[in-house]
Coordinates of C-alpha atoms in Angstrom, one line a residue:
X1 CA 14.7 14.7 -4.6
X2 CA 16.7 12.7 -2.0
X3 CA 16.9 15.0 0.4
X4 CA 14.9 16.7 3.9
X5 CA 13.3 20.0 2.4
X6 CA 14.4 22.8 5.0
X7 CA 11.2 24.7 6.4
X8 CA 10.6 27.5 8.3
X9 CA 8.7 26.8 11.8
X10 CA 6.2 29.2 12.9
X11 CA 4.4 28.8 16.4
X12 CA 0.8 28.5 15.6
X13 CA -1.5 30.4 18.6
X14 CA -3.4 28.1 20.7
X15 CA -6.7 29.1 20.3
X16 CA -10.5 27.9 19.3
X17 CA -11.8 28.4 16.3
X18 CA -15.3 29.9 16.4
X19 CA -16.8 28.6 13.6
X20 CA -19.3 26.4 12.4
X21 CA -18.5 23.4 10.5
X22 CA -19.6 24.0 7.2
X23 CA -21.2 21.1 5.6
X24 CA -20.2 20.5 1.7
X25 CA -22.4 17.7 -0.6
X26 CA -22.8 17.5 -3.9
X27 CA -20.5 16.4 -6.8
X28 CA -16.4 17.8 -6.5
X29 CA -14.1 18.2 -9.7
X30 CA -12.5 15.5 -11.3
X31 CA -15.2 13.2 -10.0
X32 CA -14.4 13.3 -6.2
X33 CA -16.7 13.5 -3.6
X34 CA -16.9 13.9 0.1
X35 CA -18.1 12.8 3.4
X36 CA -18.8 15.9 6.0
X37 CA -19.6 13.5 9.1
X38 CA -19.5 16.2 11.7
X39 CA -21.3 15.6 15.1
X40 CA -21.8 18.0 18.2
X41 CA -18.9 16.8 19.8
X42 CA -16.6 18.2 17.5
X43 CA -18.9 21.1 16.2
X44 CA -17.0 24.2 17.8
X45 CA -13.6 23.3 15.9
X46 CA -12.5 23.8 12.2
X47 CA -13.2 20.3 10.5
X48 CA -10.1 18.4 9.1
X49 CA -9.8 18.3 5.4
X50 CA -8.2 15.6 3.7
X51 CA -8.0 13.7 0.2
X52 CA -7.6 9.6 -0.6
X53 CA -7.6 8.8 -4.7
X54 CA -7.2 5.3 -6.6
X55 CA -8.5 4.0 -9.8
X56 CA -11.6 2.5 -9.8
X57 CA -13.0 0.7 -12.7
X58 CA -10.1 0.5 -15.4
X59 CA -9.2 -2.3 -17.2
X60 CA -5.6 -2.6 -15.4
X61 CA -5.3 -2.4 -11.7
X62 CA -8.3 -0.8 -9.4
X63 CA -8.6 0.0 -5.9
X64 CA -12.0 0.7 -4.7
X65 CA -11.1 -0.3 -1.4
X66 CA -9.5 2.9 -0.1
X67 CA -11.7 5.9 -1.1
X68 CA -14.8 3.4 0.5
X69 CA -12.7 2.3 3.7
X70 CA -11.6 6.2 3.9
X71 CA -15.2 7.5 3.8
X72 CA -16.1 5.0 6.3
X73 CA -12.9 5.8 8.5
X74 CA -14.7 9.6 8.3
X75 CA -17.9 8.0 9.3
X76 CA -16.1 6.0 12.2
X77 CA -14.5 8.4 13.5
X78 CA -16.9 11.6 13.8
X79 CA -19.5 8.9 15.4
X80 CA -17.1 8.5 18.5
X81 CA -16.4 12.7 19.0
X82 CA -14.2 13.2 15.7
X83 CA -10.3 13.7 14.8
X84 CA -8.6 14.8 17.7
X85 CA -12.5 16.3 18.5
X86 CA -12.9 18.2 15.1
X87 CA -15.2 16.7 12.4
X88 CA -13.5 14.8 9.9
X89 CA -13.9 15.8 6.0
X90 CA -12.7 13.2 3.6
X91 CA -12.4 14.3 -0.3
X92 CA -12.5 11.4 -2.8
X93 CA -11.4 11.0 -6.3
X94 CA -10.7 8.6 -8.9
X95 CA -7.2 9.0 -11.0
X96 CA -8.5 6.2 -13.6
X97 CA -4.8 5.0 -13.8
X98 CA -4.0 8.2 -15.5
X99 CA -1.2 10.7 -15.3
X100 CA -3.7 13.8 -16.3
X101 CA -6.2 12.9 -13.9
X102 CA -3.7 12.2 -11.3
X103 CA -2.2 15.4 -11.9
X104 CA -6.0 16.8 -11.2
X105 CA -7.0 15.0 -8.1
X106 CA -4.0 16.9 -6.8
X107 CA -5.2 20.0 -8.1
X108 CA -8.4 19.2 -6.1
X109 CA -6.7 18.4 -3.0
X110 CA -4.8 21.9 -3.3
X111 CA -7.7 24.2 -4.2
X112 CA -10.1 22.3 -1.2
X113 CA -7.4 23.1 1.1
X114 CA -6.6 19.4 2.1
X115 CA -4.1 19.4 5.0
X116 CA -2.9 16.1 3.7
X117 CA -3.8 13.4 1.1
X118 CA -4.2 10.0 3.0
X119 CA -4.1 6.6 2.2
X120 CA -3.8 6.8 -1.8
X121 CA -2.6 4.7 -4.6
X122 CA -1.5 5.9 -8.4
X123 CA 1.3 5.0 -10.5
X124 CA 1.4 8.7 -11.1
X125 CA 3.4 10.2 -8.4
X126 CA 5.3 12.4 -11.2
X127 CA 2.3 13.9 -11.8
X128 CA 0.6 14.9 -8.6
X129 CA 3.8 14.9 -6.6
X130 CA 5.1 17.9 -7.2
X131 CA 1.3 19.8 -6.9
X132 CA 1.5 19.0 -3.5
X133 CA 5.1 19.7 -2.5
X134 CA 4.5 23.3 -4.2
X135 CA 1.2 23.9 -2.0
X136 CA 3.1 22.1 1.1
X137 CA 0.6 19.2 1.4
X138 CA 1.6 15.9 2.9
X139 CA 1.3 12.5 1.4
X140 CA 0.7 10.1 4.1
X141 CA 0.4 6.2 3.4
X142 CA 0.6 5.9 -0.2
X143 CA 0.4 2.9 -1.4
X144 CA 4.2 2.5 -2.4
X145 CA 3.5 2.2 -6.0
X146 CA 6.4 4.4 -6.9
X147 CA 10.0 5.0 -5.9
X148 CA 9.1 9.4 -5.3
X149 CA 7.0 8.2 -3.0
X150 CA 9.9 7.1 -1.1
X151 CA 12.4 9.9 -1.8
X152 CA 9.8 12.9 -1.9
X153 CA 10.3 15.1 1.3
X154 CA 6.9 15.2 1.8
X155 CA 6.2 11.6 1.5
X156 CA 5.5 9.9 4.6
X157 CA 4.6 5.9 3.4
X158 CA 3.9 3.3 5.9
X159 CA 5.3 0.4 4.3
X160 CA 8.0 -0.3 2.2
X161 CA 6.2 -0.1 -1.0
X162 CA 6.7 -3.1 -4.0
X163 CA 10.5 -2.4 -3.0
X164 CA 10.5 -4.4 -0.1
X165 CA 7.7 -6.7 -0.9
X166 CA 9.9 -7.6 -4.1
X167 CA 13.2 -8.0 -2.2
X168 CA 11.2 -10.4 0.7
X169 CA 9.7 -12.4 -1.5
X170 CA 13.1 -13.3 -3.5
X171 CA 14.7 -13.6 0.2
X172 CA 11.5 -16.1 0.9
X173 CA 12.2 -18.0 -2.4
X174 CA 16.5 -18.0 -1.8
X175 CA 15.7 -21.1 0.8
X176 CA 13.6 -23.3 -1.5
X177 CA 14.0 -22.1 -5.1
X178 CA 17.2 -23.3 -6.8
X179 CA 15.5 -21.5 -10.2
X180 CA 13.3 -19.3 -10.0
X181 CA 10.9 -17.5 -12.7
X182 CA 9.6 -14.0 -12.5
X183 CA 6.3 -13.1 -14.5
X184 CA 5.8 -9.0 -14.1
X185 CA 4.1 -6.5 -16.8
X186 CA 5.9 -5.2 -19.6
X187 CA 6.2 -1.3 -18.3
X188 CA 8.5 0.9 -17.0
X189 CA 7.2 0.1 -13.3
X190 CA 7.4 -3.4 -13.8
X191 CA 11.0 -2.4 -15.1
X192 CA 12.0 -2.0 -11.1
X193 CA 10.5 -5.6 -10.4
X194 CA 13.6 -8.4 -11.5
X195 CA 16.3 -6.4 -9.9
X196 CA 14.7 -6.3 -6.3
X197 CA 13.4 -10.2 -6.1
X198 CA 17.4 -11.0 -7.6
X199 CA 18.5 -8.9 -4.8
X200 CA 16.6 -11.3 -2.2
X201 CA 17.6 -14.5 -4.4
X202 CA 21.3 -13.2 -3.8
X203 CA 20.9 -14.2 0.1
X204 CA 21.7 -17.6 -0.5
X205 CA 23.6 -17.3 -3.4
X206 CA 20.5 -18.5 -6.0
X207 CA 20.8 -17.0 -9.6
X208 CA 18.6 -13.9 -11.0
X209 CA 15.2 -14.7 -12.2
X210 CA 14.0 -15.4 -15.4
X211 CA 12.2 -12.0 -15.9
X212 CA 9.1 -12.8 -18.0
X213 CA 7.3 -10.3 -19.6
X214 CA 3.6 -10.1 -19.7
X215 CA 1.0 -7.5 -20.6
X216 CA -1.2 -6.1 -17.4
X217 CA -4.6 -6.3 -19.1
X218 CA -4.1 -9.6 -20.9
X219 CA -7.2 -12.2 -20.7
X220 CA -5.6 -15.0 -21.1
X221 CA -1.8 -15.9 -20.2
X222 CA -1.4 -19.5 -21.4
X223 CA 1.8 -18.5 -23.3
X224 CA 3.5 -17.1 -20.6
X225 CA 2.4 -19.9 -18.1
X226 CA 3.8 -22.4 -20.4
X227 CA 7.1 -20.6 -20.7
X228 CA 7.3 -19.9 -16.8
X229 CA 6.4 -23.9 -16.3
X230 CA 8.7 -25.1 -19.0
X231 CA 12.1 -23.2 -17.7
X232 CA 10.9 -23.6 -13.6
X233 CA 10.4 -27.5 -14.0
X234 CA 14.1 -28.2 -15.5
X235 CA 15.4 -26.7 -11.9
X236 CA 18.4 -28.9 -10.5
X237 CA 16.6 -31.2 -8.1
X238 CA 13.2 -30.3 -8.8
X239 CA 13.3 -26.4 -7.1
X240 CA 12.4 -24.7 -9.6
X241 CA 9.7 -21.6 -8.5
X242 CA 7.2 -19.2 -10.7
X243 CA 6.8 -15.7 -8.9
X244 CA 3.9 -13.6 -10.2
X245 CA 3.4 -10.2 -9.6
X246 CA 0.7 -8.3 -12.0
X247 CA -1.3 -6.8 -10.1
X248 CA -5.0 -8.0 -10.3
X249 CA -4.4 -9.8 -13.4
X250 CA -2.4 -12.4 -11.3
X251 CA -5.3 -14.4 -11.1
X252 CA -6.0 -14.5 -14.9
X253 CA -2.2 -15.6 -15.0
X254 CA -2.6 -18.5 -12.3
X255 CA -6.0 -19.7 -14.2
X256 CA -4.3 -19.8 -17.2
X257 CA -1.3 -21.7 -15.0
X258 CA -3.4 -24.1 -13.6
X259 CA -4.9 -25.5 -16.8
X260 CA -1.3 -26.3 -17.8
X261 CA 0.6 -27.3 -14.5
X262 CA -0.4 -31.1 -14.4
X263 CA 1.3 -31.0 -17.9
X264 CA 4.8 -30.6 -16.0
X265 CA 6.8 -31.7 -13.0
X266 CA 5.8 -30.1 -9.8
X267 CA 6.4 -26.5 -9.1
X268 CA 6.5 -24.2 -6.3
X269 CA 4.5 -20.8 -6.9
X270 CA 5.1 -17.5 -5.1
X271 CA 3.8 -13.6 -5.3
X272 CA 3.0 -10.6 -3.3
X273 CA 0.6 -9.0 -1.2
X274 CA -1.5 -6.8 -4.2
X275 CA -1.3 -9.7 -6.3
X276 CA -3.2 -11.9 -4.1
X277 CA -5.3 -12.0 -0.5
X278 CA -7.5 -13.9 1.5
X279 CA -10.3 -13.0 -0.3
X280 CA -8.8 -14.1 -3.7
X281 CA -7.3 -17.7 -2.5
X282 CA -11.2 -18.1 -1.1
X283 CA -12.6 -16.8 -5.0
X284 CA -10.4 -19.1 -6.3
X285 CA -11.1 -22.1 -4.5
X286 CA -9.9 -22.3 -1.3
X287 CA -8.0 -25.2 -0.4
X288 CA -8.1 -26.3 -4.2
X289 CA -6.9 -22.8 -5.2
X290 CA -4.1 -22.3 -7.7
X291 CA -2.9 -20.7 -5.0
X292 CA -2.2 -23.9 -2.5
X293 CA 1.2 -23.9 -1.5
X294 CA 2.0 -20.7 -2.5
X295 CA 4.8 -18.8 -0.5
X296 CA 2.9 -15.1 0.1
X297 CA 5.0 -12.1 1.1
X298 CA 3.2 -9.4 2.6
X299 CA 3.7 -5.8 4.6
X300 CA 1.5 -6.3 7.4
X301 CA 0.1 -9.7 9.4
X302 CA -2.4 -12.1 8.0
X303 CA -5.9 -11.1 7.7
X304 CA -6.9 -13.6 10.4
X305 CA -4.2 -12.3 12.9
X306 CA -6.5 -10.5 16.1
X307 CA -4.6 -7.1 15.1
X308 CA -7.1 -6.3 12.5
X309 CA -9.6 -6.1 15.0
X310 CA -10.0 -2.3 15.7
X311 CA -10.3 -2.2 11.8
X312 CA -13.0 -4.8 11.6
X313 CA -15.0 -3.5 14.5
X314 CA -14.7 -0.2 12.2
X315 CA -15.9 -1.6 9.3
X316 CA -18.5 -3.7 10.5
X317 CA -19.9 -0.8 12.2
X318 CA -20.1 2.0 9.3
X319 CA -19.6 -0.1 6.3
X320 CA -21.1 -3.5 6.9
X321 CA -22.1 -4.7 3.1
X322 CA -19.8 -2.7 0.9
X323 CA -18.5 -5.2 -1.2
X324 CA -15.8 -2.9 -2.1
X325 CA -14.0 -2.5 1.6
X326 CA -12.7 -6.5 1.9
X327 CA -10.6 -6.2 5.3
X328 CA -8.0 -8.5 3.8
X329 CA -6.9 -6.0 0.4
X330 CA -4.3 -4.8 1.0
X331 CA -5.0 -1.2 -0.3
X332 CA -8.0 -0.9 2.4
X333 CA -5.1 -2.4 4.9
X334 CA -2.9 0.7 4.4
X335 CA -5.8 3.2 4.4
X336 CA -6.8 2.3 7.3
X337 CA -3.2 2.3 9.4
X338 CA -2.6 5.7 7.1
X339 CA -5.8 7.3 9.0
X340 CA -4.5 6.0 12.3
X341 CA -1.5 8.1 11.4
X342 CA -3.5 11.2 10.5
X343 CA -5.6 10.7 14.0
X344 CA -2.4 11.1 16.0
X345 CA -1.0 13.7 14.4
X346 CA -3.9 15.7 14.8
X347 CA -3.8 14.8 18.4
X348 CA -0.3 15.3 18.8
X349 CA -1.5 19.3 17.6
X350 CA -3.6 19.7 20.7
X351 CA -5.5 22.7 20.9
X352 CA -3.8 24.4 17.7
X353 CA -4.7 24.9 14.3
X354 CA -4.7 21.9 11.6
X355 CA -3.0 22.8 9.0
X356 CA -1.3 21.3 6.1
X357 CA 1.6 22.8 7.5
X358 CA 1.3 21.6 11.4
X359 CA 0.7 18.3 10.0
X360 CA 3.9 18.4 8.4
X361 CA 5.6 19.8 11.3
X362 CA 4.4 17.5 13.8
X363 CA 5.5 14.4 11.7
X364 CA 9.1 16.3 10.7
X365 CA 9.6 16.6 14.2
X366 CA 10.0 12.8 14.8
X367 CA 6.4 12.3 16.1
X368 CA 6.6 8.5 16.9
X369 CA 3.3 6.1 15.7
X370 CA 2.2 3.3 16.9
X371 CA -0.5 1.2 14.8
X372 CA -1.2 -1.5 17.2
X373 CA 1.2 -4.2 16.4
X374 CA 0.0 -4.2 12.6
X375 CA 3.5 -2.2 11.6
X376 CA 6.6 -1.5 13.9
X377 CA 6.4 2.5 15.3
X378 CA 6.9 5.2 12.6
X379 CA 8.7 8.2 12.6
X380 CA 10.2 9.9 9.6
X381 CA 11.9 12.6 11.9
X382 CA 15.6 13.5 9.9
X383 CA 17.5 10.6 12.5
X384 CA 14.9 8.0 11.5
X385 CA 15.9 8.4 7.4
X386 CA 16.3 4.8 5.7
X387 CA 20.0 4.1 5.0
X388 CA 19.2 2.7 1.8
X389 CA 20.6 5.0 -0.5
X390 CA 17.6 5.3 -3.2
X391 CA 14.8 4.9 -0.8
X392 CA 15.4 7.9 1.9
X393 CA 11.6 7.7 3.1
X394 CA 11.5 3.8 3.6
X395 CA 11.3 4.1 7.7
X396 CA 9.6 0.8 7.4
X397 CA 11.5 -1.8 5.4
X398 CA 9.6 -4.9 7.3
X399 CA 7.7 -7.7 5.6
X400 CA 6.2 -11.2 6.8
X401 CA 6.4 -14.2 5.0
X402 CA 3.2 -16.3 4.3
X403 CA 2.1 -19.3 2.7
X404 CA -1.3 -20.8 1.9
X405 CA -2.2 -23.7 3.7
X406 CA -5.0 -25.5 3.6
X407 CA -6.4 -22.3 1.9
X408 CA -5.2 -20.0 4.3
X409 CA -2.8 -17.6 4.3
X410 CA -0.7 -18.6 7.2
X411 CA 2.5 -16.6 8.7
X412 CA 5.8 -18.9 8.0
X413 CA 7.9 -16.8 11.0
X414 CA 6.4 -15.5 14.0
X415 CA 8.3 -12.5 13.6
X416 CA 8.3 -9.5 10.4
X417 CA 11.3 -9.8 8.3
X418 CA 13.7 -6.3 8.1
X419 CA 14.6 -5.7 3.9
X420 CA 16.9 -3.5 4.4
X421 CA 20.0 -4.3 4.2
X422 CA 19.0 -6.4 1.3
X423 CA 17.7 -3.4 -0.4
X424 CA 20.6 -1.8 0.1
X425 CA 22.8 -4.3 -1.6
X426 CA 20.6 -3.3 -5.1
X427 CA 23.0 -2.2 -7.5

């Protein structure tokens, strides 16, 4: 589905709605759960009802992050007078990286009358994509773990998804790397990695990556770190470059690359924002990290940049202690600028009902959003479509480049770093 999905607009009434918030607890289907978090501010209004799912504790990649940081958004929020001044309801549930469960966290969202699902990740998008286009509900801020989620007419994502970190980070490499080698997971997503990276190496004219294979719940990686060291340090003139990109198990690989790297002539080392942070170059070491050097492409600024603020001041207020909200994953990054989204909209409905069908309205109708600096303003009005042919939805194609120094993740530019026209030179 490439196209905009005609609708029919209906006025909605101004009016109040009389009712009292009614207060759900307890245990929901497919293990969600919910956080009611109304206050007398925002009593006399219907409460907003929305859904955030991710995996959380697989063996392959988790995100615990965004369920905790959207329950804390809920708390947040309905302590200073609510969404738009109506309590704020957030739904929970865990797709445990598969397509069944997926499918029934959408089912969920549909039967608790969501108005959107906000903030998400899964690999799924097959599978619970299509639930909520047939009940009309919007998919704001997914992680961009799936190319639907940028073609989908009822996707709205606020990055540019493994696309464009992909295609940044071989642009990135094109100015160092005269080789470069490219260790992804053996699976049909990690099928979509080699071509976008060779589509940034193609900048400057570098050849295509050595695509490496790996599994994405290996222990140990020594064999592929000795391949990826072997080929990368017979590079012309010593540029030779590993890029990895699995996930969480990116730190298993560079553990298993660090025990082998002194073995070899120097190397330069690269991956994406997912695949490392803050938080896992300071796990790992710090300035002695595996990751020292590294060149870093990422959606949004650096953890450290002052634009994280709001978010930290957020955090530190409602969820101070949760180890699982780290305000430098990226997953809790893009729940929270995916909730900023949801606030305006609701704004932008004034006095009106909240529906999951004003909410789609108000953002078809080129409703721009600002997120404070942390991404450019987004609109995914029909005018504001991406002009990259297989990525309609990708109104955000920007990316920074980073590198740890000194065990800190560091911006290279001072300015983001516009993929598109890179992406749209993919085959």
């Amino acid at each position: 589905m490439t196209g905009r999905r005609p609708s029919t607009r209906i006025r909605i009434p101004r009016s109040h709605a009389r009712t009292a918030a009614v207060l759900l607890s307890g245990a929901l289907v497919a293990g969600c759960g919910l956080v009611p978090g109304g206050d007398a501010k925002g009593a006399e209004k219907q409460p907003v009802t929305v859904m955030t799912w991710a995996p959380e504790k697989t063996k392959a990649t988790n995100m615990p992050g965004m369920p905790a940081m959207a329950r804390a958004y809920a708390r947040w929020i309905n302590a200073h007078g609510g969404i738009g001044g109506r309590p704020l309801k957030v739904l929970t549930c865990n797709d445990h990286n598969d397509s069944v469960d997926a499918a029934r966290c959408a089912r969920s969202a549909v039967e608790h009358k969501a108005v959107a699902v906000v903030g998400s990740y899964s690999q799924y998008s097959n599978a619970f994509l299509p639930l909520l286009e047939s009940a009309g509900i919007p998919y704001i801020g997914g992680y961009g773990a799936t190319e639907a989620e940028f073609t989908s007419p009822l996707s709205y994502p606020v990055n540019g998804g493994q696309s464009a970190l992909l295609a940044g980070n071989g642009r990135q490499l094109s100015e160092d790397c005269a080789r470069t080698v490219l260790i992804r997971p053996d699976s049909i997503a990690g099928d979509q990695l080699a071509p976008l990276l060779n589509a940034g190496l193609a900048l400057h004219d570098r050849p295509a990556a050595v695509d490496v294979l790996a599994a994405d719940d290996a222990t140990d990686y020594a064999d592929r770190a000795r391949r990826a060291l072997d080929t990368a340090s017979r590079a012309p003139q010593g540029e030779g470059c590993v890029a990895a990109v699995l996930g969480e198990r990116t730190n298993t690989f560079f553990d298993s690359f660090r025990r082998l790297r002194d073995d070899y002539p120097s190397v330069r080392t690269a991956t994406v924002l997912g695949s490392v942070d803050q938080t896992a170059v300071d796990r790992t070491g710090g300035p002695k990290s595996p990751y020292e050097g590294a060149y870093v492409t990422s959606w949004y600024p650096a953890s450290g940049d002052a634009r994280w603020a709001p978010m930290k001041r957020a955090i530190n207020e409602q969820a101070f202690g949760d180890n699982r909200i780290d305000p430098a994953d990226a997953g809790v990054q893009t729940t929270w600028i995916a909730y900023e989204v949801l606030r305006q909209v609701v704004e932008s409905v004034g006095d009106g009902a909240v529906t999951a069908h004003t909410v789609r309205t108000a953002l078809d109708d080129d409703l721009k959003v600002t997120t404070g600096g942390l991404t450019p303003p987004l609109r995914w009005g029909y005018d504001h479509m991406s002009t990259v042919g297989d990525f309609p939805r990708l109104v955000n194609a920007r990316v920074t480049f980073q590198k740890v120094v000194s065990g800190r993740l560091k911006a290279t530019r001072k300015t983001s770093v516009d993929v598109t026209d890179t992406l749209a030179r993919l085959p």
